Coordinates of N, CA and C in Angstrom, one line a residue:
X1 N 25.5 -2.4 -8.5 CA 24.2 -2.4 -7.9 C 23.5 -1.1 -8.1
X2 N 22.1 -1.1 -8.4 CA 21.8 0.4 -8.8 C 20.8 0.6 -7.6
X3 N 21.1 1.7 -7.3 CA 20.1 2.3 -6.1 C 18.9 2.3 -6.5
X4 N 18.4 2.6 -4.9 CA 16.7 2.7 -5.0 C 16.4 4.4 -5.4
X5 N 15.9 4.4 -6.1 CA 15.6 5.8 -6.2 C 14.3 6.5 -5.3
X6 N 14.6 7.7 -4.6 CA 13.2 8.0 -3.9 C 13.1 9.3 -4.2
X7 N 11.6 9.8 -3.8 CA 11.1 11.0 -3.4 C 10.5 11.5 -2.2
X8 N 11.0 12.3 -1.9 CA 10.6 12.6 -0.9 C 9.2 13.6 -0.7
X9 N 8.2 13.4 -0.6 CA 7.3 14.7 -0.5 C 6.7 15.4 0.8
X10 N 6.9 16.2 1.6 CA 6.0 16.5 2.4 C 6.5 18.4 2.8
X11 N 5.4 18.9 3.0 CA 5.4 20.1 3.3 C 6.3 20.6 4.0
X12 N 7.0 20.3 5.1 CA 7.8 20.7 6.1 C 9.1 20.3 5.6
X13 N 9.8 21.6 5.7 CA 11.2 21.3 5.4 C 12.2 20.7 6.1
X14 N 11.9 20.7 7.6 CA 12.6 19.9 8.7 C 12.6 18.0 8.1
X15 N 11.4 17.7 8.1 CA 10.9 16.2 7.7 C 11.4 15.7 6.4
X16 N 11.4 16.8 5.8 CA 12.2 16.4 4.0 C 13.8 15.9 4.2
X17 N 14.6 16.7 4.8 CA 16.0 17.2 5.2 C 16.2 15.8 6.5
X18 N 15.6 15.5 7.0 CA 15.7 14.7 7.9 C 15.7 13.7 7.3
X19 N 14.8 13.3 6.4 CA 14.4 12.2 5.6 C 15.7 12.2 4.8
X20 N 16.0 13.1 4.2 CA 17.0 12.5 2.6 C 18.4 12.6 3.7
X21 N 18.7 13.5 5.3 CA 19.9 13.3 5.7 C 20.0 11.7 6.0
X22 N 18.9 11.3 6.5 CA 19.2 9.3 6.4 C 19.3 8.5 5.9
X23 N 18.7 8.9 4.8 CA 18.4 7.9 3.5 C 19.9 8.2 3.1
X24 N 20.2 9.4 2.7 CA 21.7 9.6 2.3 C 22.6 8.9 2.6
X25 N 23.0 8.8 3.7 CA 24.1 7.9 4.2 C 24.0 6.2 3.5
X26 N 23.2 6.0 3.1 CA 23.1 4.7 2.6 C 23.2 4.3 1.5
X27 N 24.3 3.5 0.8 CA 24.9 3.5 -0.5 C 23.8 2.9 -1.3
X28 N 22.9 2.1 -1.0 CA 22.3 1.5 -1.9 C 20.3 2.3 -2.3
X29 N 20.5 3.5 -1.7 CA 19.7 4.5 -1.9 C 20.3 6.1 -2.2
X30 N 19.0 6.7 -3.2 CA 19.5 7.6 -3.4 C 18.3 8.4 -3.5
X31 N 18.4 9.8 -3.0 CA 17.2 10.7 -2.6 C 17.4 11.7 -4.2
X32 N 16.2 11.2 -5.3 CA 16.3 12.2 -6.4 C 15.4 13.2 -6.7
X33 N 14.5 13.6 -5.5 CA 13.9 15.2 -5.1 C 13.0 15.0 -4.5
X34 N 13.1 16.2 -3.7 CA 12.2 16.4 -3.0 C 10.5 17.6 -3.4
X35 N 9.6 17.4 -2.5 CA 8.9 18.3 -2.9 C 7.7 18.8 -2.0
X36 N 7.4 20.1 -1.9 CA 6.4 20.4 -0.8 C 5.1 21.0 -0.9
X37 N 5.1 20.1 -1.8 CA 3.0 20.1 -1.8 C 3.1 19.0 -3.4
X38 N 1.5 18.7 -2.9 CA 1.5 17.4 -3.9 C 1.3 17.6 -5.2
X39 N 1.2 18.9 -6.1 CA 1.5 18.7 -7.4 C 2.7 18.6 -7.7
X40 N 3.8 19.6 -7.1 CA 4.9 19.5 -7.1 C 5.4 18.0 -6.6
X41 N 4.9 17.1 -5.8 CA 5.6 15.7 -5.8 C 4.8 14.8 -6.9
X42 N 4.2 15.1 -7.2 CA 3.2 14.4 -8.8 C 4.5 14.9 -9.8
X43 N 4.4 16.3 -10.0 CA 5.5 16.6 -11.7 C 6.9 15.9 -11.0
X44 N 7.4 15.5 -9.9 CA 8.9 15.0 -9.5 C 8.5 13.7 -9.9
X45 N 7.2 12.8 -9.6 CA 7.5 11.3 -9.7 C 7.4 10.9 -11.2
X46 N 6.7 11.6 -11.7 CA 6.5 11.8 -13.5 C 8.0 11.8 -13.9
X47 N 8.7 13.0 -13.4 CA 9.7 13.1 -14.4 C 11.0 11.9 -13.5
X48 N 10.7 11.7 -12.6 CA 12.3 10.8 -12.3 C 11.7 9.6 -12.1
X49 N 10.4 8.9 -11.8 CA 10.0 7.7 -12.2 C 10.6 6.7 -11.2
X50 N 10.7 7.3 -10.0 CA 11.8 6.9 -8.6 C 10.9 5.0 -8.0
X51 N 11.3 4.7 -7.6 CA 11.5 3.2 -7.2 C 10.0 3.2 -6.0
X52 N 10.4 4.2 -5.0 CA 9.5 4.6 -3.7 C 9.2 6.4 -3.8
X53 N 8.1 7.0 -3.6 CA 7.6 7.8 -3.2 C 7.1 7.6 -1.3
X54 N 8.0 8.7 -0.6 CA 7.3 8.6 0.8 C 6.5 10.5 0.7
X55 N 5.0 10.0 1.0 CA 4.3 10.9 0.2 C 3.5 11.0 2.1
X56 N 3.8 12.5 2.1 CA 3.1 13.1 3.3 C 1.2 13.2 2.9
X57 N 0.5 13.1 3.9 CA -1.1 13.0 3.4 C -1.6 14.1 3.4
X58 N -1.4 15.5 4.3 CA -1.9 16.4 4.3 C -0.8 17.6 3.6
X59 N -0.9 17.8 2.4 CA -0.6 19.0 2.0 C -1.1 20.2 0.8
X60 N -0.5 21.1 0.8 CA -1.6 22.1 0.4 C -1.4 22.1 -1.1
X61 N -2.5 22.7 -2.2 CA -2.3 22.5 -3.8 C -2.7 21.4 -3.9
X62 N -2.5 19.8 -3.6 CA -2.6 18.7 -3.9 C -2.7 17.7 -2.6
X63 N -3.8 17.4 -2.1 CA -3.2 16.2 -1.1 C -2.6 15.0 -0.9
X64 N -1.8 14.3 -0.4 CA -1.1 12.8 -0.8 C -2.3 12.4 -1.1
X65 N -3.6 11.6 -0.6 CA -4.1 10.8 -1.4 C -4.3 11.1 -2.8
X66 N -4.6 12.3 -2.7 CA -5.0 12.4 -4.9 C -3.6 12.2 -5.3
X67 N -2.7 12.7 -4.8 CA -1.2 12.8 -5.4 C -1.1 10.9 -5.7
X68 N -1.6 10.5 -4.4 CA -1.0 8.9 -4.9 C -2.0 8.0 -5.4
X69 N -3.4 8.5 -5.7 CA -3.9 8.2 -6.6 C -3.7 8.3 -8.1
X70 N -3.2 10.0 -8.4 CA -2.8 9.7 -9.7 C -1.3 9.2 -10.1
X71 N -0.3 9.0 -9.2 CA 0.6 8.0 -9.3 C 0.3 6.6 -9.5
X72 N -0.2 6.1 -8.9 CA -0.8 4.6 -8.8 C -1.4 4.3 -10.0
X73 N -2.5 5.2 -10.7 CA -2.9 4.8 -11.7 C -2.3 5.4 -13.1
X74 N -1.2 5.6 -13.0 CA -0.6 6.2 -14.0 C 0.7 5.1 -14.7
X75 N 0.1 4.4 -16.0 CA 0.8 3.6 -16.4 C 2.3 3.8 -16.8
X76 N 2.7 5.0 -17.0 CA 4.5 5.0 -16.6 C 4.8 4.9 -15.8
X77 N 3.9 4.4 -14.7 CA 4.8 4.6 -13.3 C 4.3 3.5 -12.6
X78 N 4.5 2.1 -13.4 CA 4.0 1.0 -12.9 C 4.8 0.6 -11.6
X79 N 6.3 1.1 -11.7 CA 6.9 0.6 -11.0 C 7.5 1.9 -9.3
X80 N 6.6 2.4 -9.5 CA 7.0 3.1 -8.3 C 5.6 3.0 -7.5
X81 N 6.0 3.1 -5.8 CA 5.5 2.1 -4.8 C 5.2 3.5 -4.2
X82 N 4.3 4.0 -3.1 CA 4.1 4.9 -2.3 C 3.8 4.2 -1.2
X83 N 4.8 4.8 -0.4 CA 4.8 4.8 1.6 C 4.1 6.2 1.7
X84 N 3.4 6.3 2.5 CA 2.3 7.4 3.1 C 2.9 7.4 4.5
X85 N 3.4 8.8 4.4 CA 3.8 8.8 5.9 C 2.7 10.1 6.8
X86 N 2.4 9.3 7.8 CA 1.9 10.0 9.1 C 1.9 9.7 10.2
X87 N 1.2 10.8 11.2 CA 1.3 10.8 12.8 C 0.6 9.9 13.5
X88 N -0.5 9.6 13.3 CA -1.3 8.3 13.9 C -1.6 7.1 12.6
X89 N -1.0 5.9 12.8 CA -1.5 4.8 12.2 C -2.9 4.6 12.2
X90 N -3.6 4.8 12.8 CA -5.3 4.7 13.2 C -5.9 6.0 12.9
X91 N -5.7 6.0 11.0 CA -6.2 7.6 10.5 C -6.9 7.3 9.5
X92 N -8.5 7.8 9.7 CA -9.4 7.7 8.0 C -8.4 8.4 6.8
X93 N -7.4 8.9 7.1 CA -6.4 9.3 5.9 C -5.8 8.5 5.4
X94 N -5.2 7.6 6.3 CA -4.5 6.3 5.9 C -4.9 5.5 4.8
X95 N -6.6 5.1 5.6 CA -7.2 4.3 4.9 C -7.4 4.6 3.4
X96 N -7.9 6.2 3.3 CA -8.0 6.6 2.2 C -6.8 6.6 0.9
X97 N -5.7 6.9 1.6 CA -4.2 6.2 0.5 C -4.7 5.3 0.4
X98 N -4.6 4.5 1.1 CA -4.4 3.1 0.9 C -4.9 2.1 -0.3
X99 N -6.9 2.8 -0.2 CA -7.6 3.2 -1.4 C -7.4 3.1 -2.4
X100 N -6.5 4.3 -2.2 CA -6.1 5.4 -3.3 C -4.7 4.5 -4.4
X101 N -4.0 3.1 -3.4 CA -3.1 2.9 -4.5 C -1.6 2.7 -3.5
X102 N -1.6 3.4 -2.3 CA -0.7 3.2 -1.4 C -0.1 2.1 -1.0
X103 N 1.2 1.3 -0.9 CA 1.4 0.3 -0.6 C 1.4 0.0 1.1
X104 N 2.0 1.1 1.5 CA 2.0 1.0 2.6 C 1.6 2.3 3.9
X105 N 1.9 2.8 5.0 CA 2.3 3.6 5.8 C 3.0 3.2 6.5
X106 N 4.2 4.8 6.7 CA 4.8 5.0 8.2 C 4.8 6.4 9.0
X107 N 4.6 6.0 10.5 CA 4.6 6.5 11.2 C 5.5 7.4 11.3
X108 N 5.7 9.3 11.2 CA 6.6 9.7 11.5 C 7.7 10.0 12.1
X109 N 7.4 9.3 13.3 CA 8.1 9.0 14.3 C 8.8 8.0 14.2
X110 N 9.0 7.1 13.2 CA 9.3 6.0 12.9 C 11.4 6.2 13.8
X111 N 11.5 5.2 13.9 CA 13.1 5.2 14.2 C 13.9 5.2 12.6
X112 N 15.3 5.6 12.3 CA 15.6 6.0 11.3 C 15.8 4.4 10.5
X113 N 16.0 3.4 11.2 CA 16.4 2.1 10.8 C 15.2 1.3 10.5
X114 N 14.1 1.9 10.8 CA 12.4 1.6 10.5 C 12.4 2.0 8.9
X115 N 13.2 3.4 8.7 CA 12.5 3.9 7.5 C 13.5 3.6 6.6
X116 N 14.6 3.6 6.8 CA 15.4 2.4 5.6 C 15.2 1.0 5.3
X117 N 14.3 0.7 6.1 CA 13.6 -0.6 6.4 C 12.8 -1.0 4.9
X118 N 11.5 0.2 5.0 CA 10.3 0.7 4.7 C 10.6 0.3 3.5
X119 N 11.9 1.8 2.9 CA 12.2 1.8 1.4 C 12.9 0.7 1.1
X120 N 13.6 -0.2 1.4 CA 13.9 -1.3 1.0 C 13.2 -2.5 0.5
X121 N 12.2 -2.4 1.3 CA 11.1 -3.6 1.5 C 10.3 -3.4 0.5
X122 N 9.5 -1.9 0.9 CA 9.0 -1.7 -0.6 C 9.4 -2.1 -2.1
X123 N 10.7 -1.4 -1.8 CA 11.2 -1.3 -3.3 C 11.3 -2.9 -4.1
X124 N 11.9 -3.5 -3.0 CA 12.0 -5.0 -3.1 C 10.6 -5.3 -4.0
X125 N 9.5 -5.1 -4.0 CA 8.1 -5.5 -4.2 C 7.7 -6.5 -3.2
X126 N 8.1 -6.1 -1.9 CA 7.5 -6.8 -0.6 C 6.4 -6.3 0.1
X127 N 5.6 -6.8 1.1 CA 5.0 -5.8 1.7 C 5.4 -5.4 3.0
X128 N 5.6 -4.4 3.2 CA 5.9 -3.5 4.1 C 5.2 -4.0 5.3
X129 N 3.8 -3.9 5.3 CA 3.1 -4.3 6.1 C 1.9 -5.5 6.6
X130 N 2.4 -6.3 7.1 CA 1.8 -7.2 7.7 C 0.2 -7.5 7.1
X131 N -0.1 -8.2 6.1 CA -1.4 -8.2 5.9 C -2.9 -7.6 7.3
X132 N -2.3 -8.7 8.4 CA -3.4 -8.4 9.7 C -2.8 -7.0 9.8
X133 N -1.9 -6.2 9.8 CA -1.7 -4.4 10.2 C -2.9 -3.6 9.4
X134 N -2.7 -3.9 7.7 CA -3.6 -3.7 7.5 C -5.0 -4.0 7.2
X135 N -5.6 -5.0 7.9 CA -6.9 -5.7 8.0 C -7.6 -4.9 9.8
X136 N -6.6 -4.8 10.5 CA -6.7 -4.0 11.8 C -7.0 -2.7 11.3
X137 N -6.7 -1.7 10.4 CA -6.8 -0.5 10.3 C -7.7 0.0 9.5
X138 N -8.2 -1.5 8.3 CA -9.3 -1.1 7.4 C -10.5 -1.4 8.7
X139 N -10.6 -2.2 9.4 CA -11.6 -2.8 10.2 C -11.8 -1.6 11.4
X140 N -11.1 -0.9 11.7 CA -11.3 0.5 12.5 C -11.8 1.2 11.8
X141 N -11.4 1.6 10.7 CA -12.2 2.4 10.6 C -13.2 2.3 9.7
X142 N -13.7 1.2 9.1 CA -15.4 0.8 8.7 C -16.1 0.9 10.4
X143 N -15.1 0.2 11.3 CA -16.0 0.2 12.5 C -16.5 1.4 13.0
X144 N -16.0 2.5 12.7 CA -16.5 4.0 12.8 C -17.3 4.6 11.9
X145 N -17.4 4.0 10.8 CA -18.4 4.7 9.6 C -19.7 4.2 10.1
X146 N -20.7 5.0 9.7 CA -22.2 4.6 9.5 C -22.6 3.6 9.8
X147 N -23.5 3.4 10.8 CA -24.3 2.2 10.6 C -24.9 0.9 8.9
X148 N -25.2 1.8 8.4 CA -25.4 1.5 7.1 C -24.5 1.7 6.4
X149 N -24.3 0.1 6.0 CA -23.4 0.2 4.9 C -23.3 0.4 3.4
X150 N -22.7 1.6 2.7 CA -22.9 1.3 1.6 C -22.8 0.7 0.2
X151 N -23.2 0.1 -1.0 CA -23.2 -0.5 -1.7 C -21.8 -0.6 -1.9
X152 N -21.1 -2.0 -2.4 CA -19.4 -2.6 -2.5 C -19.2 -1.1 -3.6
X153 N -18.1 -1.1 -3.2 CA -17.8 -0.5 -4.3 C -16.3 -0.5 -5.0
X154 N -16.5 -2.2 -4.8 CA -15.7 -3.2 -6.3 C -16.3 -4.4 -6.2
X155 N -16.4 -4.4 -7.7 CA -16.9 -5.5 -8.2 C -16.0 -6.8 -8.5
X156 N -16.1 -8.0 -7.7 CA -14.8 -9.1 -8.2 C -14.6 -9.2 -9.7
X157 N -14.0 -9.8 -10.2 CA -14.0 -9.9 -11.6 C -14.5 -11.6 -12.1
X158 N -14.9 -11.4 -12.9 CA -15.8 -12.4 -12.9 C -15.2 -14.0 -13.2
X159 N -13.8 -14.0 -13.9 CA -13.0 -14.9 -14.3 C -12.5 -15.3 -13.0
X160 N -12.7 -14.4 -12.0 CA -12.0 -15.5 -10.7 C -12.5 -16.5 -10.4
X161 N -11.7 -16.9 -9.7 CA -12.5 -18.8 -9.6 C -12.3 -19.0 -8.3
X162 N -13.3 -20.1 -8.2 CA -13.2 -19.9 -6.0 C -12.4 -20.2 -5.7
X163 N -11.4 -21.1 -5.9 CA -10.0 -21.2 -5.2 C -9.5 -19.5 -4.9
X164 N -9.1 -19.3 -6.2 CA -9.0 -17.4 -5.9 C -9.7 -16.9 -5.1
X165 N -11.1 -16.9 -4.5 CA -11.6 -16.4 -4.1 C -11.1 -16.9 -2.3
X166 N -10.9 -17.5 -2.5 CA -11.0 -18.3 -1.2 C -9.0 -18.2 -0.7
X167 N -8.4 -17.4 -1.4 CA -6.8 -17.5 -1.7 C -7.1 -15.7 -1.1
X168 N -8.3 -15.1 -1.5 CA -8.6 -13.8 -1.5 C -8.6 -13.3 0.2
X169 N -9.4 -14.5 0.5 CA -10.3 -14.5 1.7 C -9.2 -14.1 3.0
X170 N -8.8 -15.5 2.6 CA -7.3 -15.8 3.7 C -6.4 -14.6 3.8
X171 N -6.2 -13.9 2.7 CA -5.3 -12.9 2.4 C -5.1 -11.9 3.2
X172 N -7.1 -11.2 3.1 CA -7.5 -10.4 3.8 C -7.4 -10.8 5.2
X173 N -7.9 -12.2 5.4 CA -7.9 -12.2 7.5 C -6.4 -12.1 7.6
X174 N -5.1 -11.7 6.9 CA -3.7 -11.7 7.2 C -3.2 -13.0 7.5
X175 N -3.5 -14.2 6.3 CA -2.5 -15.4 5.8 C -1.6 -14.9 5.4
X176 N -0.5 -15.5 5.3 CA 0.9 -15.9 4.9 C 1.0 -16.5 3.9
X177 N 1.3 -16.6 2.8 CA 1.5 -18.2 1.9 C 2.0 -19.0 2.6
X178 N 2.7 -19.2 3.6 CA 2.9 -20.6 3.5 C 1.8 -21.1 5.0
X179 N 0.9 -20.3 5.5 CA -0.1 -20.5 5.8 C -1.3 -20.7 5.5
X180 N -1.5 -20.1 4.5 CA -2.1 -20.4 3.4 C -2.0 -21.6 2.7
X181 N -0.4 -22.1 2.4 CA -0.6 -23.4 2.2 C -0.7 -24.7 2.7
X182 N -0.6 -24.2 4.2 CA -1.3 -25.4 5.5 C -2.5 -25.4 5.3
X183 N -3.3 -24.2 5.2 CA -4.5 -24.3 5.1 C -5.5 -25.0 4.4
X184 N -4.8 -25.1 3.0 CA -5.4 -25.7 1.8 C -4.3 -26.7 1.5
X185 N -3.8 -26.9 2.5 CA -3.1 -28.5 2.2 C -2.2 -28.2 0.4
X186 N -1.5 -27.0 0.1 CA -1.0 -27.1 -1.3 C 0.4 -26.6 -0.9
X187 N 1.1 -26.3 -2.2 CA 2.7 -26.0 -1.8 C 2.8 -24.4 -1.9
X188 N 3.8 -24.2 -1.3 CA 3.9 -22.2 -0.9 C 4.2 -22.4 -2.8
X189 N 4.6 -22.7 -3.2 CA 4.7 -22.5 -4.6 C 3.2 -22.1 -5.5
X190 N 2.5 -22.9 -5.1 CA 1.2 -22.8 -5.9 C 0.5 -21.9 -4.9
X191 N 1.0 -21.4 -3.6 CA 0.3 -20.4 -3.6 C 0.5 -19.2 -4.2
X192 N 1.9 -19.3 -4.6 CA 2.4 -17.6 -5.2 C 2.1 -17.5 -6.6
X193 N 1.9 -18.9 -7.2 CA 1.1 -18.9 -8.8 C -0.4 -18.3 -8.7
X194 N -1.1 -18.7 -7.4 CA -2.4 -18.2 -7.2 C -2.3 -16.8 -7.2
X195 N -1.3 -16.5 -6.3 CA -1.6 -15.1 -5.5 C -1.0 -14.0 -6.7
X196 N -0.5 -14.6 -7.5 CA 0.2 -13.7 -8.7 C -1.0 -13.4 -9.8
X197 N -1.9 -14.8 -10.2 CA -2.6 -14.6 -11.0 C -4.0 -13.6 -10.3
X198 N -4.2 -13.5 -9.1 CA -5.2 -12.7 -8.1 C -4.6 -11.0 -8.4
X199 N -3.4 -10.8 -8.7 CA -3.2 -9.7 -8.1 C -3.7 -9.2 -9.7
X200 N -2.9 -10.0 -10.9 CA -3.8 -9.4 -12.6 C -4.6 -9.6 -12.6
X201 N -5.9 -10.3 -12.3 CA -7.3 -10.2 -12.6 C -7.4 -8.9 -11.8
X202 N -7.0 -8.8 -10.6 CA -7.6 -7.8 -9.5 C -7.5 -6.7 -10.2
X203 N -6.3 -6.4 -11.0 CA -5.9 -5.3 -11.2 C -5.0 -4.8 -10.1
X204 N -4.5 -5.5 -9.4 CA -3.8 -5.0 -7.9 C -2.3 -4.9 -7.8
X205 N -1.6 -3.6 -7.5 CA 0.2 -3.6 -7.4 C 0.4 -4.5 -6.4
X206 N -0.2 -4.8 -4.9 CA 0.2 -5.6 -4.3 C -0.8 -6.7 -2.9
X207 N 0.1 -6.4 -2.3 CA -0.9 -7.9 -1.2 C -1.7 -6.5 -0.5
X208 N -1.1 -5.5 -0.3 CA -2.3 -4.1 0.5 C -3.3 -4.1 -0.4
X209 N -3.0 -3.9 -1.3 CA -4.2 -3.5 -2.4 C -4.8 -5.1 -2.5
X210 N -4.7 -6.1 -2.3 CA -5.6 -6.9 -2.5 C -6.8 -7.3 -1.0
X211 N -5.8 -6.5 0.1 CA -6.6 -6.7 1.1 C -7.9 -5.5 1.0
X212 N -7.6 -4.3 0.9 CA -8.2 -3.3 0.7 C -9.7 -3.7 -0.1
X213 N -9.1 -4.1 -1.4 CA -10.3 -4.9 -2.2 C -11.1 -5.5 -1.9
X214 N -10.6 -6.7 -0.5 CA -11.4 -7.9 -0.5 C -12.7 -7.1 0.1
X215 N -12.3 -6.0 1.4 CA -13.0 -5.6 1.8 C -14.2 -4.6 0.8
X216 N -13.4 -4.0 0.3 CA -14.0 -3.4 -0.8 C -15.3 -3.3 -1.6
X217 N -15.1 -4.7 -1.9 CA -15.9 -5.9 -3.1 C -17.2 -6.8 -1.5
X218 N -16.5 -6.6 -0.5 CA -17.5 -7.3 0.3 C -17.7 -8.6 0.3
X219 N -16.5 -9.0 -0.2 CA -15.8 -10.5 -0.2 C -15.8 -11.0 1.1
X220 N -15.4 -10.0 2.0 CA -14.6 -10.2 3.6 C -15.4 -9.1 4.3
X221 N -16.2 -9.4 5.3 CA -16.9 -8.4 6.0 C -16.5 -8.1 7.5
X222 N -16.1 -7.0 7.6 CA -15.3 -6.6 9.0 C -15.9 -7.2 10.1
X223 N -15.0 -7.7 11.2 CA -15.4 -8.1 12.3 C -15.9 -9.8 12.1
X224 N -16.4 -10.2 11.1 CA -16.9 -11.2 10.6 C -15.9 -12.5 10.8
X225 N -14.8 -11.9 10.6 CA -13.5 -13.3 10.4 C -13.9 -14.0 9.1
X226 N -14.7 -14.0 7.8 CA -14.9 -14.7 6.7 C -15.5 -14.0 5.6
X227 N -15.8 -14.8 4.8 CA -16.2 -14.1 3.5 C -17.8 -13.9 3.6
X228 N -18.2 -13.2 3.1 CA -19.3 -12.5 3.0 C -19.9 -13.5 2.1
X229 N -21.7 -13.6 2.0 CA -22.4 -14.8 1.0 C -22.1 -13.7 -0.3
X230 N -21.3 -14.7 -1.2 CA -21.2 -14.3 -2.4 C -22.5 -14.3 -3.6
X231 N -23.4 -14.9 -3.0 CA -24.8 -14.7 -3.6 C -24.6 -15.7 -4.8

């Protein structure tokens, strides 16, 4: 069985050492560096190309979101996942990873059996988090920005087709496939052919990033419970 490979990034050496003492003990993970500020965790995921990055949001030289921005979009590294760890779940920082390419967040305080959880799940290509977790935390905080909203800024792609769109919709309010396939009366099968073909047009690593978008693109408009007039 070949381990999960991780990195650890965050500024504080206590949280690093705490992190790789837990992860350590587990045979089917392996902690292959650490690093304390985000250029230094950018040249570590470059060169070891690890499974999961848990990438702290505030640090100095580089901050996690740019750090997991340029991970995310960085085609050698299709296959490594970032967990954004911080202190409050209810953080325009969050949001901003999330943005930025983030699969998921955790709480630092997390219990130690949460965060072997996390990297598993991730690594798996699962989501970590609950579609409605993150539909609750994009919707906090648009509900705090500006009255005025500004122009989408993503554009759907134009080969989607409204079943996709409408496979989009559900995604974002935090469906399930196999809720999704009560809903539309189809089989969890043909929902995961939908949801697979959604995530390549989208351009999207996963079901976070597809939620993020919907709102994004103004597909799904907060508070609303539905899709936005597609015009």
């Amino acid at each position: 069985m070949t381990a999960i490979r991780v990195v650890i990034a965050d500024d504080h050496a206590l949280v690093r050492h705490g992190f790789r003492s837990i992860l350590g003990d587990e045979p089917d993970i392996e902690v292959v560096a650490e690093a304390s500020n985000g250029t230094d965790a950018l040249s570590a995921t470059v060169r070891e190309a690890p499974d999961v990055v848990l990438m702290d949001i505030r640090m100095p030289m580089l901050d996690g979101i740019e750090a997991t921005r340029l991970i995310t979009s960085d085609p050698r590294l299709t296959g490594t996942r970032v967990v954004v760890l911080t202190t409050f779940d209810l953080d325009e920082y969050v949001f901003a990873a999330l943005r930025a390419g983030a699969s998921a967040f955790l709480l630092k305080g997390a219990e130690p059996a949460e965060l072997i959880d996390a990297v598993r799940i991730v690594a798996g290509g699962e989501a970590l988090l609950e579609p409605s977790a993150t539909r609750r935390l994009i919707e906090a905080y648009v509900a705090s920005a500006p009255a005025v909203a500004p122009a989408p800024a993503v554009v759907l792609p134009e080969d989607l087709t409204g079943r996709e769109r409408e496979l989009l919709v559900l995604i974002a309010q935090g469906a399930t496939n196999a809720e999704i396939a009560e809903r539309l009366v189809i089989s969890p099968l043909t929902v995961k052919s939908h949801v697979s073909r959604i995530l390549t047009k989208m351009d999207a690593r996963d079901r976070t990033q597809l939620v993020v978008l919907a709102y994004e693109s103004g597909l799904v408009v907060p508070g609303a419970g539905g899709a936005s007039d597609p015009g």
